[in-house]
Short mmCIF file of C-alpha atoms (C1' of nucleotides) in Angstrom, two decimals:
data_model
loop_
_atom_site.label_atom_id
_atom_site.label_comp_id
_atom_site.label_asym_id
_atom_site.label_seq_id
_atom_site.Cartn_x
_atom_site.Cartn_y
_atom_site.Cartn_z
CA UNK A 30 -52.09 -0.39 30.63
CA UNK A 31 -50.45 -3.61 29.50
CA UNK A 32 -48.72 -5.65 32.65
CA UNK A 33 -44.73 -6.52 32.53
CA UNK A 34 -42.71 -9.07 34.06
CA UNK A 35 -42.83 -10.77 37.89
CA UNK A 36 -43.94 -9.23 40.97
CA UNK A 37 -42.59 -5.05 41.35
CA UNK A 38 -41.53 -3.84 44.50
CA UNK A 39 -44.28 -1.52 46.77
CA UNK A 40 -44.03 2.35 45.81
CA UNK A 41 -42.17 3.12 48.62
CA UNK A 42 -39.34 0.62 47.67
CA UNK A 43 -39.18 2.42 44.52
CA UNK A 44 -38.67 5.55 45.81
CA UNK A 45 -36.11 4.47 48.26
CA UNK A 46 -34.35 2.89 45.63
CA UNK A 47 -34.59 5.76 43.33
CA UNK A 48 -33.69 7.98 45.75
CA UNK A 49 -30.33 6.03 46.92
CA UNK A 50 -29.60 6.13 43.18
CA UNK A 51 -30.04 9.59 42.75
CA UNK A 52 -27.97 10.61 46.25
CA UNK A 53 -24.63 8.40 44.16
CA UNK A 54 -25.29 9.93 40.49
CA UNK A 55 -27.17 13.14 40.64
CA UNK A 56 -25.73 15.65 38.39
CA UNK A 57 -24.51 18.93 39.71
CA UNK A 58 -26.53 21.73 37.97
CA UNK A 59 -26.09 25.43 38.97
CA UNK A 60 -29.99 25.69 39.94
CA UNK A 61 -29.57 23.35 42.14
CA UNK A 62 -28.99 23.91 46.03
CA UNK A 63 -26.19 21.36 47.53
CA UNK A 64 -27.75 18.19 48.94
CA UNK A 65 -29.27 19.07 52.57
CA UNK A 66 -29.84 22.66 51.89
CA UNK A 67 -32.96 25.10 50.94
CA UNK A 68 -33.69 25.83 47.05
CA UNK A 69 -34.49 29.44 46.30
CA UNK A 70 -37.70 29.60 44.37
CA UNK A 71 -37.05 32.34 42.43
CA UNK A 72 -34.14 29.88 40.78
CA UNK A 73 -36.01 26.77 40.58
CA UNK A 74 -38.89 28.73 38.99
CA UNK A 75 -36.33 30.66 36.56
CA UNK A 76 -34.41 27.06 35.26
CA UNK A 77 -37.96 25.80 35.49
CA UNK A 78 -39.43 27.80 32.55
CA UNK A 79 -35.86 27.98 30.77
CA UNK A 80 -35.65 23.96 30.61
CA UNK A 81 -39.12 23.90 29.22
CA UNK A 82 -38.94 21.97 25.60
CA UNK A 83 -35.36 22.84 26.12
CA UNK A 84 -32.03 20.78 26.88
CA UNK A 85 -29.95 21.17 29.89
CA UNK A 86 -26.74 22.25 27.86
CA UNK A 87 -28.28 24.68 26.00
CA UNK A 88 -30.10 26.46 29.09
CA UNK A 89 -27.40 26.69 31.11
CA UNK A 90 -25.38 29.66 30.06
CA UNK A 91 -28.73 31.26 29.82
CA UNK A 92 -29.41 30.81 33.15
CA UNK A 93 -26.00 31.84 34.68
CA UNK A 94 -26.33 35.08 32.64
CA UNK A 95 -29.71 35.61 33.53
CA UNK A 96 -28.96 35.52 36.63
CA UNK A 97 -26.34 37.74 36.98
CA UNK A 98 -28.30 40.30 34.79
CA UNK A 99 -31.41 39.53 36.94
CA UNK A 100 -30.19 38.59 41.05
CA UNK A 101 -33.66 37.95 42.38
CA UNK A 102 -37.73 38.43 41.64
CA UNK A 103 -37.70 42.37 42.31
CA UNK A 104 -34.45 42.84 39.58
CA UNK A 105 -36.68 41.05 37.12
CA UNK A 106 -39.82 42.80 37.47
CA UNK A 107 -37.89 46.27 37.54
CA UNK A 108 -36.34 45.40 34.63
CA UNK A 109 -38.14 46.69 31.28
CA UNK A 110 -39.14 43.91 29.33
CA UNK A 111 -37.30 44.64 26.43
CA UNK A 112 -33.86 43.94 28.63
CA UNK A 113 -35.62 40.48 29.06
CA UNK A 114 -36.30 39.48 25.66
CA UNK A 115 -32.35 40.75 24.67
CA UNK A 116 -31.81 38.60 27.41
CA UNK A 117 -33.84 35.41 26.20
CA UNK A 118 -32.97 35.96 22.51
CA UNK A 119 -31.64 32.74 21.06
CA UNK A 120 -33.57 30.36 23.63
CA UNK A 121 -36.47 30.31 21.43
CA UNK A 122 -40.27 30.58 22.79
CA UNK A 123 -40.29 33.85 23.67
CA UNK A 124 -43.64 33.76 25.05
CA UNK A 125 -41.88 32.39 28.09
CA UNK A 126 -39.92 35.13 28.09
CA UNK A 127 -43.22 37.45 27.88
CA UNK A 128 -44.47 35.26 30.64
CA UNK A 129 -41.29 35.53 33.01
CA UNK A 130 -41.61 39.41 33.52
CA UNK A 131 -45.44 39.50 33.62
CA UNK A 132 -45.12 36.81 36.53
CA UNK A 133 -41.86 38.30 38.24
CA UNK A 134 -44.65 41.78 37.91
CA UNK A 135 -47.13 39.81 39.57
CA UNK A 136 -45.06 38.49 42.36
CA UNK A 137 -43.77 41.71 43.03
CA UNK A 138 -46.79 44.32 42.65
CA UNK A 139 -49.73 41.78 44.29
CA UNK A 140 -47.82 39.28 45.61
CA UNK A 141 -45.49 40.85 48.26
CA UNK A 142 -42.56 39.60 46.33
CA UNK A 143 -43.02 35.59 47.49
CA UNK A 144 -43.81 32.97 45.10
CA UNK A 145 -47.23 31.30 46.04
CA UNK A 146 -46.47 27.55 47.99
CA UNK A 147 -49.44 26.15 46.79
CA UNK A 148 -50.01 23.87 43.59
CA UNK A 149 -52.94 26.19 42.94
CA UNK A 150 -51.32 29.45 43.65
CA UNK A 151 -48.19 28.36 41.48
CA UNK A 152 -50.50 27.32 38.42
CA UNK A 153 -52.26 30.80 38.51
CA UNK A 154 -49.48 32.52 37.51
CA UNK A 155 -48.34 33.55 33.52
CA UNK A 156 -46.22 30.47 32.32
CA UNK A 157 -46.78 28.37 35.07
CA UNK A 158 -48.79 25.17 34.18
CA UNK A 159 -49.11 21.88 35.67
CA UNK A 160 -45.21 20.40 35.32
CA UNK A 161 -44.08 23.28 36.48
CA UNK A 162 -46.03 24.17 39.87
CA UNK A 163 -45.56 20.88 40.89
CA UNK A 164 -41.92 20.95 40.08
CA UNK A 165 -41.62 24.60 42.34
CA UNK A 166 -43.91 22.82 44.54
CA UNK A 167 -41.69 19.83 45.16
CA UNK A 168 -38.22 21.27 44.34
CA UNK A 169 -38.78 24.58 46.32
CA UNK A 170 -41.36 23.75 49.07
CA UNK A 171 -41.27 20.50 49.79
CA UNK A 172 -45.15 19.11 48.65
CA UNK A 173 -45.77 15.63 47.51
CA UNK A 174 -46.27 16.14 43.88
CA UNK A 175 -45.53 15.20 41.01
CA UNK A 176 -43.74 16.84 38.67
CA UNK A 177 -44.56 14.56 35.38
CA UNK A 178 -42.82 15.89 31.93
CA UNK A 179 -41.27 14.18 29.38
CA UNK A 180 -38.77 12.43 31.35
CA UNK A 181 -41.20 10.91 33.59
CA UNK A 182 -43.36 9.82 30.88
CA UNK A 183 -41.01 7.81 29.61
CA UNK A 184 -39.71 6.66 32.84
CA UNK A 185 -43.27 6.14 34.08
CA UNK A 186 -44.58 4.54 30.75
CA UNK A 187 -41.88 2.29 29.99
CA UNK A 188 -41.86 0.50 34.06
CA UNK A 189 -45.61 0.02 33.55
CA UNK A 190 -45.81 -0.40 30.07
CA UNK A 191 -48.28 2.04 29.27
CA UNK A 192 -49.77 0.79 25.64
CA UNK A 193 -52.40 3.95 25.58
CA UNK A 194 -50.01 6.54 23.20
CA UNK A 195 -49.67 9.76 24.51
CA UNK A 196 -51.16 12.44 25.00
CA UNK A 197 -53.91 10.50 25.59
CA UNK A 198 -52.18 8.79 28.61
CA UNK A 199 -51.09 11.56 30.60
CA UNK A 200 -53.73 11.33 32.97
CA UNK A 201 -53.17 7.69 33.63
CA UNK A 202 -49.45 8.32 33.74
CA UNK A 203 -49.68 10.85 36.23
CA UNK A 204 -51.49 8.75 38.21
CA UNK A 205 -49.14 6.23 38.38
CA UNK A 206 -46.31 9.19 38.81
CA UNK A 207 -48.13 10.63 41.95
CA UNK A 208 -48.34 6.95 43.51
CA UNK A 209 -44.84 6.78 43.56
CA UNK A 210 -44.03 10.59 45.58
CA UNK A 211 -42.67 10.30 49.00
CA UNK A 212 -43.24 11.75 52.12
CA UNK A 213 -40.02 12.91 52.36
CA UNK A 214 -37.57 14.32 50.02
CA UNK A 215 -40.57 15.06 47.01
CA UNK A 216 -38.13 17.73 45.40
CA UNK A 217 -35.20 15.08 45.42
CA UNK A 218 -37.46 12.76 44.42
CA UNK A 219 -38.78 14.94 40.88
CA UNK A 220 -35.12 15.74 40.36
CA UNK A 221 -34.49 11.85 40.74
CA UNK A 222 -36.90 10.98 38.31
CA UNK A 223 -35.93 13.64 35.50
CA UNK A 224 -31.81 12.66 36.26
CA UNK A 225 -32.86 9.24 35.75
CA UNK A 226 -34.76 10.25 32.67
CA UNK A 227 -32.04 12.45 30.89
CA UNK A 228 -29.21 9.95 31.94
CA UNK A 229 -30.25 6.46 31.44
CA UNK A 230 -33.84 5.64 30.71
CA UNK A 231 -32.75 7.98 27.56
CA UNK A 232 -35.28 8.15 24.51
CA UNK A 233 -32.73 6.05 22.46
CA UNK A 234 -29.81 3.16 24.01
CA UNK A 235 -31.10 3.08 27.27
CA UNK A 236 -28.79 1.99 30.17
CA UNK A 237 -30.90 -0.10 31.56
CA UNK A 238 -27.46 -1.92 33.36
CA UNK A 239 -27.34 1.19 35.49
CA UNK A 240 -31.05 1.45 36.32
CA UNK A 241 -32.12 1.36 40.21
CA UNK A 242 -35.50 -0.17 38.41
CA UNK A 243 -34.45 -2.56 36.04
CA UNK A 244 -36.09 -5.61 38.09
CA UNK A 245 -39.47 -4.37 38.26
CA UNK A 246 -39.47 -2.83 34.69
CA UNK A 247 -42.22 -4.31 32.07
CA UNK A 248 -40.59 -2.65 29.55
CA UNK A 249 -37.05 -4.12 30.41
CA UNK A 250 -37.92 -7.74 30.80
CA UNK A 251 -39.57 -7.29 27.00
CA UNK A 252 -36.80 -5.77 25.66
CA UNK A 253 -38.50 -3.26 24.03
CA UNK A 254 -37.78 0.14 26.18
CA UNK A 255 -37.44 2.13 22.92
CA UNK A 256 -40.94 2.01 21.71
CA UNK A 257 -42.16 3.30 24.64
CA UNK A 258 -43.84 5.80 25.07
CA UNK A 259 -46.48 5.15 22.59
CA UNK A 260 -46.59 7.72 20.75
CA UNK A 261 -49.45 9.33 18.13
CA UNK A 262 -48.20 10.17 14.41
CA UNK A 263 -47.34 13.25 13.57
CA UNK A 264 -48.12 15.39 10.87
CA UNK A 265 -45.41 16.60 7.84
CA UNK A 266 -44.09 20.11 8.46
CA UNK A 267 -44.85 22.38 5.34
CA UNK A 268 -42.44 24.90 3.42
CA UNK A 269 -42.67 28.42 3.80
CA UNK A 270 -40.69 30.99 1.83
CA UNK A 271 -40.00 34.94 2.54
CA UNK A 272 -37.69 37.53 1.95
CA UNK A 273 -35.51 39.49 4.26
CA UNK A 274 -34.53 43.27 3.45
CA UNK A 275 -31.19 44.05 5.01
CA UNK A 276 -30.76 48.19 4.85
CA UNK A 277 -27.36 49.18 5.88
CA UNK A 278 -26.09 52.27 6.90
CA UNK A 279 -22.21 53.99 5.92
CA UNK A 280 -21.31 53.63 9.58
CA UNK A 281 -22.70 49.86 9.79
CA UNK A 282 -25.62 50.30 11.88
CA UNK A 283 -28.95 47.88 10.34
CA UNK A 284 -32.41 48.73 9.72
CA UNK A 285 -34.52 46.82 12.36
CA UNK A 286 -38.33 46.76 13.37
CA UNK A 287 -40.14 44.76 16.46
CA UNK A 288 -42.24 41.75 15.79
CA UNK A 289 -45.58 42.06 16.98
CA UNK A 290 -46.44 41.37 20.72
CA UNK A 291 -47.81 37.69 20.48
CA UNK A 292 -47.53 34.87 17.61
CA UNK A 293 -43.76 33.68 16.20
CA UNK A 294 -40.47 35.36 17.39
CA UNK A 295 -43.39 37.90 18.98
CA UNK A 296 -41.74 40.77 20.50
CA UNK A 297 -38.70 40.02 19.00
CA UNK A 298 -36.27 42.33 16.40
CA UNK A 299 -36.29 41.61 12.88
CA UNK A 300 -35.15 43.00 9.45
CA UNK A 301 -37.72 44.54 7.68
CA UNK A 302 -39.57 41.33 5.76
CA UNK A 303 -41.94 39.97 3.42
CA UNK A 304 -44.65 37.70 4.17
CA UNK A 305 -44.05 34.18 4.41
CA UNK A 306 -45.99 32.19 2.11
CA UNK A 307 -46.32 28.26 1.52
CA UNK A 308 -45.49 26.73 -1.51
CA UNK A 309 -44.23 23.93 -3.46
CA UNK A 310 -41.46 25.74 -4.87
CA UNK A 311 -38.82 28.68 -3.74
CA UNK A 312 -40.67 32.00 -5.67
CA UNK A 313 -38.87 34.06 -8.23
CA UNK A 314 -36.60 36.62 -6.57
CA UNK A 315 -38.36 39.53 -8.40
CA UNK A 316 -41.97 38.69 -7.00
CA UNK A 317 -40.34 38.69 -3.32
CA UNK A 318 -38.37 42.00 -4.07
CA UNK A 319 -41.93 43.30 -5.32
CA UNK A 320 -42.14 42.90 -1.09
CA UNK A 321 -39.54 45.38 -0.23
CA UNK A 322 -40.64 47.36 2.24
CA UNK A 323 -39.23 51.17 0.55
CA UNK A 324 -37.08 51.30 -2.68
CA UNK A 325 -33.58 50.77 -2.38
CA UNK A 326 -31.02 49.17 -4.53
CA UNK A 327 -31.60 45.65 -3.27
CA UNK A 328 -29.63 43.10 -4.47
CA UNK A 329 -30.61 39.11 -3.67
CA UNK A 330 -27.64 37.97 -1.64
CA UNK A 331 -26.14 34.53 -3.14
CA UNK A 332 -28.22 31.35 -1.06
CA UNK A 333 -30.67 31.36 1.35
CA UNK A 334 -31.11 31.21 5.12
CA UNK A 335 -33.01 27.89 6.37
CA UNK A 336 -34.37 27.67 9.53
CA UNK A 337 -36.78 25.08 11.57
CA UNK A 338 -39.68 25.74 13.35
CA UNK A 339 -41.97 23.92 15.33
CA UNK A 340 -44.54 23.45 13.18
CA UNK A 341 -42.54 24.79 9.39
CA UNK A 342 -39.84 25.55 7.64
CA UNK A 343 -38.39 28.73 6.22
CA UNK A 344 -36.47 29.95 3.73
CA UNK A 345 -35.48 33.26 3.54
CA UNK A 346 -33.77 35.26 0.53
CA UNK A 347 -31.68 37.81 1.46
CA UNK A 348 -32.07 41.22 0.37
CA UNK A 349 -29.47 43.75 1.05
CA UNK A 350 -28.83 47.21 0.33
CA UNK A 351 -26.67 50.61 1.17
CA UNK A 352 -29.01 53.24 2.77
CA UNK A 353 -30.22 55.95 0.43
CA UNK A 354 -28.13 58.92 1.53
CA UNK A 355 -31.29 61.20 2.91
CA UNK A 356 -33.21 57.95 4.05
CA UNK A 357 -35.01 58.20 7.42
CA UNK A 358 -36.57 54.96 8.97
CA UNK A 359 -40.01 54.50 8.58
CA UNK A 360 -42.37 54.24 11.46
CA UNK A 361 -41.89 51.37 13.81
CA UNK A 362 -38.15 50.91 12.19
CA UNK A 363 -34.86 52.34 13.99
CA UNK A 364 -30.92 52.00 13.13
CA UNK A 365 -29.32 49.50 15.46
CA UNK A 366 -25.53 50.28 15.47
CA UNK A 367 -23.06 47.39 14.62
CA UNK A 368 -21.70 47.63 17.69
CA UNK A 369 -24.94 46.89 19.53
CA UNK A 370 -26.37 44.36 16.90
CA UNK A 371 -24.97 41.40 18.71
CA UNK A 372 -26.91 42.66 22.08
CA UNK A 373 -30.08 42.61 20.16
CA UNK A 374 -33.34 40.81 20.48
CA UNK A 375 -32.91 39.17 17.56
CA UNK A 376 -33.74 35.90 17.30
CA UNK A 377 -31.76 33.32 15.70
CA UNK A 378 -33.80 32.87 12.44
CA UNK A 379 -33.06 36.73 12.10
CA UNK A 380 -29.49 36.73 13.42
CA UNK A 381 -28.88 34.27 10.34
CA UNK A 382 -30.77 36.60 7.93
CA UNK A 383 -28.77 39.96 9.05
CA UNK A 384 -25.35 37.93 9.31
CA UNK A 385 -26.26 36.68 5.41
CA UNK A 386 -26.43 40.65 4.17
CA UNK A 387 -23.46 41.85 5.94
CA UNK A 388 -21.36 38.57 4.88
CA UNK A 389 -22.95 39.84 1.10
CA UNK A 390 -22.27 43.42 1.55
CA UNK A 391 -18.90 42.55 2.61
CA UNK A 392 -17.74 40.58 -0.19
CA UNK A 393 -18.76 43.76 -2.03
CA UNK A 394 -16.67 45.69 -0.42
CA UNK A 395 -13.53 43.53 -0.67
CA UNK A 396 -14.37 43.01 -4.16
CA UNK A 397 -14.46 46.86 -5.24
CA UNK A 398 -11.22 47.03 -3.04
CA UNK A 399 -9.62 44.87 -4.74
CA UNK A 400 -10.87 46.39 -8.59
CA UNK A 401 -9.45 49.96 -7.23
CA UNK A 402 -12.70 51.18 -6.94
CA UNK A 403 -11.33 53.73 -4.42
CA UNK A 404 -12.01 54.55 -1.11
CA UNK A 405 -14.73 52.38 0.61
CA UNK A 406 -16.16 55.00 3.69
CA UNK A 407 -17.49 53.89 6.70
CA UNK A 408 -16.85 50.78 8.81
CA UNK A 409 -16.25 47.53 8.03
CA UNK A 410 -16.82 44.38 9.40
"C1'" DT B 24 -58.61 18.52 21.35
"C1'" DA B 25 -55.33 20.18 18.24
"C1'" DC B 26 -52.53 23.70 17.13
"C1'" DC B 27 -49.15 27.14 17.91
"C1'" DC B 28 -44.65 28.30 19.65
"C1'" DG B 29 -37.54 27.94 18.63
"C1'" DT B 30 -33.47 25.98 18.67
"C1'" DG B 31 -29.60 22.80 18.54
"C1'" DG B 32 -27.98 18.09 19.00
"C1'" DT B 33 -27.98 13.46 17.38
"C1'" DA B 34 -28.62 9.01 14.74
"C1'" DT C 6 -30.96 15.07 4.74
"C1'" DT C 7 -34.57 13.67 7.41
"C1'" DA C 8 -36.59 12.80 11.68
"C1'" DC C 9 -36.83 12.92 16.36
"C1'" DC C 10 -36.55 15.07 20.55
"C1'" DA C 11 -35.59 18.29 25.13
"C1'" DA C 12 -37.42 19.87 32.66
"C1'" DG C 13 -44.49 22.51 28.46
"C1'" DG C 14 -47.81 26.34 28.34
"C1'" DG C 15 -51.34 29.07 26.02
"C1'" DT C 16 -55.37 29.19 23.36
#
DNA sequence: TACCCGTGGTA
DNA sequence: TTACCAAGGGT
């Protein structure tokens, strides 16, 4: 660790300070319990694994529906997990998802139905690692610790100037994070430090004018907040390219299968697909139909789908196709209804693909309309 | 340790 | 368009 400017105030100034700022500017967030009174750990633990790698705005109507679908630990764990991941789909890593019921199981079935209120006890549980049992910890019981994610890393490495990049300075950060924990008021205090992370010691054009630590902060009196934290390069993301097979019925209902358990979008629906394979270049469109799953008159819808992953891209030709009139769905494959489809567990890579075939198959349809081709049956849009 | 695991917003 | 990043955990 590098040093900054002058003298810093004594850890307990800073959390007095920190915590005065946060009692004026906190934001109001609907997991969180009005100043003075009790959080319910089944909520902090629920917007805990929902805001994990994930923004506030985007969790947020998750968690009020969730909610509602899911009141407390016992609705969850009743709940079959397929009404969970219909209920996650679109938030991306559905492991947590996978996680969420297993733990809500656990809590119920060997747990009496109350979340452990110890560090340890939190940790052991399916989803639960270090940031987050210390947040529950803090937030929900009221233990000294410290709940260190990427706000607070920033925060943390920034006042101190860390120079070690991450991750190879999260124990030292951490360190320095749990120095700072008060007595009193540890769950406003973790809330305090991510607010202050997510509103003005932001990754880019910090507002340092409005920080309660501006005098003490190395990285401040440098004037270089931005480049921290240090960070390690990362690696390019490679291409990946696969096919999608969209089967539709006269009535509208689509073709879908369920991913495997564990691995991408696991547990989640999908069109029937192709491999994904790396290359260069996008393959011809007859060596991915070569891929379909069962004949049928496919027909490459015009474009592509593109999608981002953590780690690669995708993109996906569309393949779409009226059912064969005595076609039954192969093993492991069942019609959803087009009325249903937007209920789904489909995740949004897939939700892209099937929304490419219909918008094809549609176009069809108005185009044959249009040449007289007679009398289009079964549902439209 | 180094990967794997989604998605949407922003500069 | 690219690149980064957001309340991380599992393996």
């Amino acid at each position: 660790m590098a040093d900054g400017g002058g003298a810093r105030p004594a850890e307990a100034e800073l959390a007095a300070a920190l915590l005065a700022w946060y009692d004026a500017s906190r934001r109001a967030l609907p997991w969180r319990a009005p100043p003075g009174e009790r959080s319910d750990p089944y909520r902090v633990w629920l917007s805990e694994i929902m805001l994990q790698q994930t923004t506030v705005t985007a969790a947020q109507p998750y968690f009020i529906r969730f909610l509602k679908r899911f009141p407390d630990v016992r609705a969850l764990a009743a709940a079959p997990v397929e009404g969970v991941m219909q209920a996650w789909a679109g938030l991306g890593y559905y492991s947590r998802a996978r996680n969420l019921h297993a733990c809500a199981r656990v809590i119920v079935n060997e747990l009496g139905g109350r979340f452990p209120d110890t560090i340890a006890g939190l940790e052991a549980l399916p989803g639960v690692g270090p940031y987050t049992a210390a947040a529950i910890a803090a937030i929900a019981f009221g233990l000294p610790a410290a709940a260190v994610d990427g706000n607070v890393e920033r925060v943390i490495s920034r006042y101190y100037r860390v120079e070690e990049p991450l991750p190879g300075a999260k124990p030292r950060v951490r360190a320095l994070a749990q120095a700072l924990v008060p007595q009193r008021r540890p769950g406003d205090f973790a809330q305090a430090m991510m607010d202050l992370g997510a509103t003005v010691c932001t990754p880019r054009g910090p507002s340092c004018g409005l920080c309660p630590w501006r005098a003490g902060c190395g990285a401040h009196a440098a004037g270089d907040m931005e480049t921290f934290p240090r960070k390690a390069p990362k690696k390019a993301v490679p291409q990946r390219y696969g096919a999608a097979f969209v089967l539709v019925r006269d009535d509208g209902a689509v073709l879908l299968r369920v991913r495997p358990p564990r691995g991408l979008l696991g547990g989640m629906d999908e069109p029937p697909g192709s491999d994904w394979r790396e290359a260069p270049a996008p393959p011809e469109a007859a060596a991915l139909l070569a891929e379909a799953p069962f004949p049928a008159r496919w027909r490459a819808a015009p474009g592509a789908v593109r999608h981002v992953f953590t780690h690669f891209r995708l993109t996906l030709t569309v393949f779409v196709a009226p059912a064969p009139p005595d076609f039954v769905p192969p093993p492991g494959c069942r019609w959803e209804p087009r009325r249903s489809l937007a209920a789904a567990a489909l995740p949004n890579v897939m939700r892209k693909a099937v929304a490419h075939g219909l918008d094809c198959l549609s176009r069809d349809w108005r185009r044959l309309e249009r040449a007289g081709a007679g009398k289009i049956s079964g549902a439209g849009e």
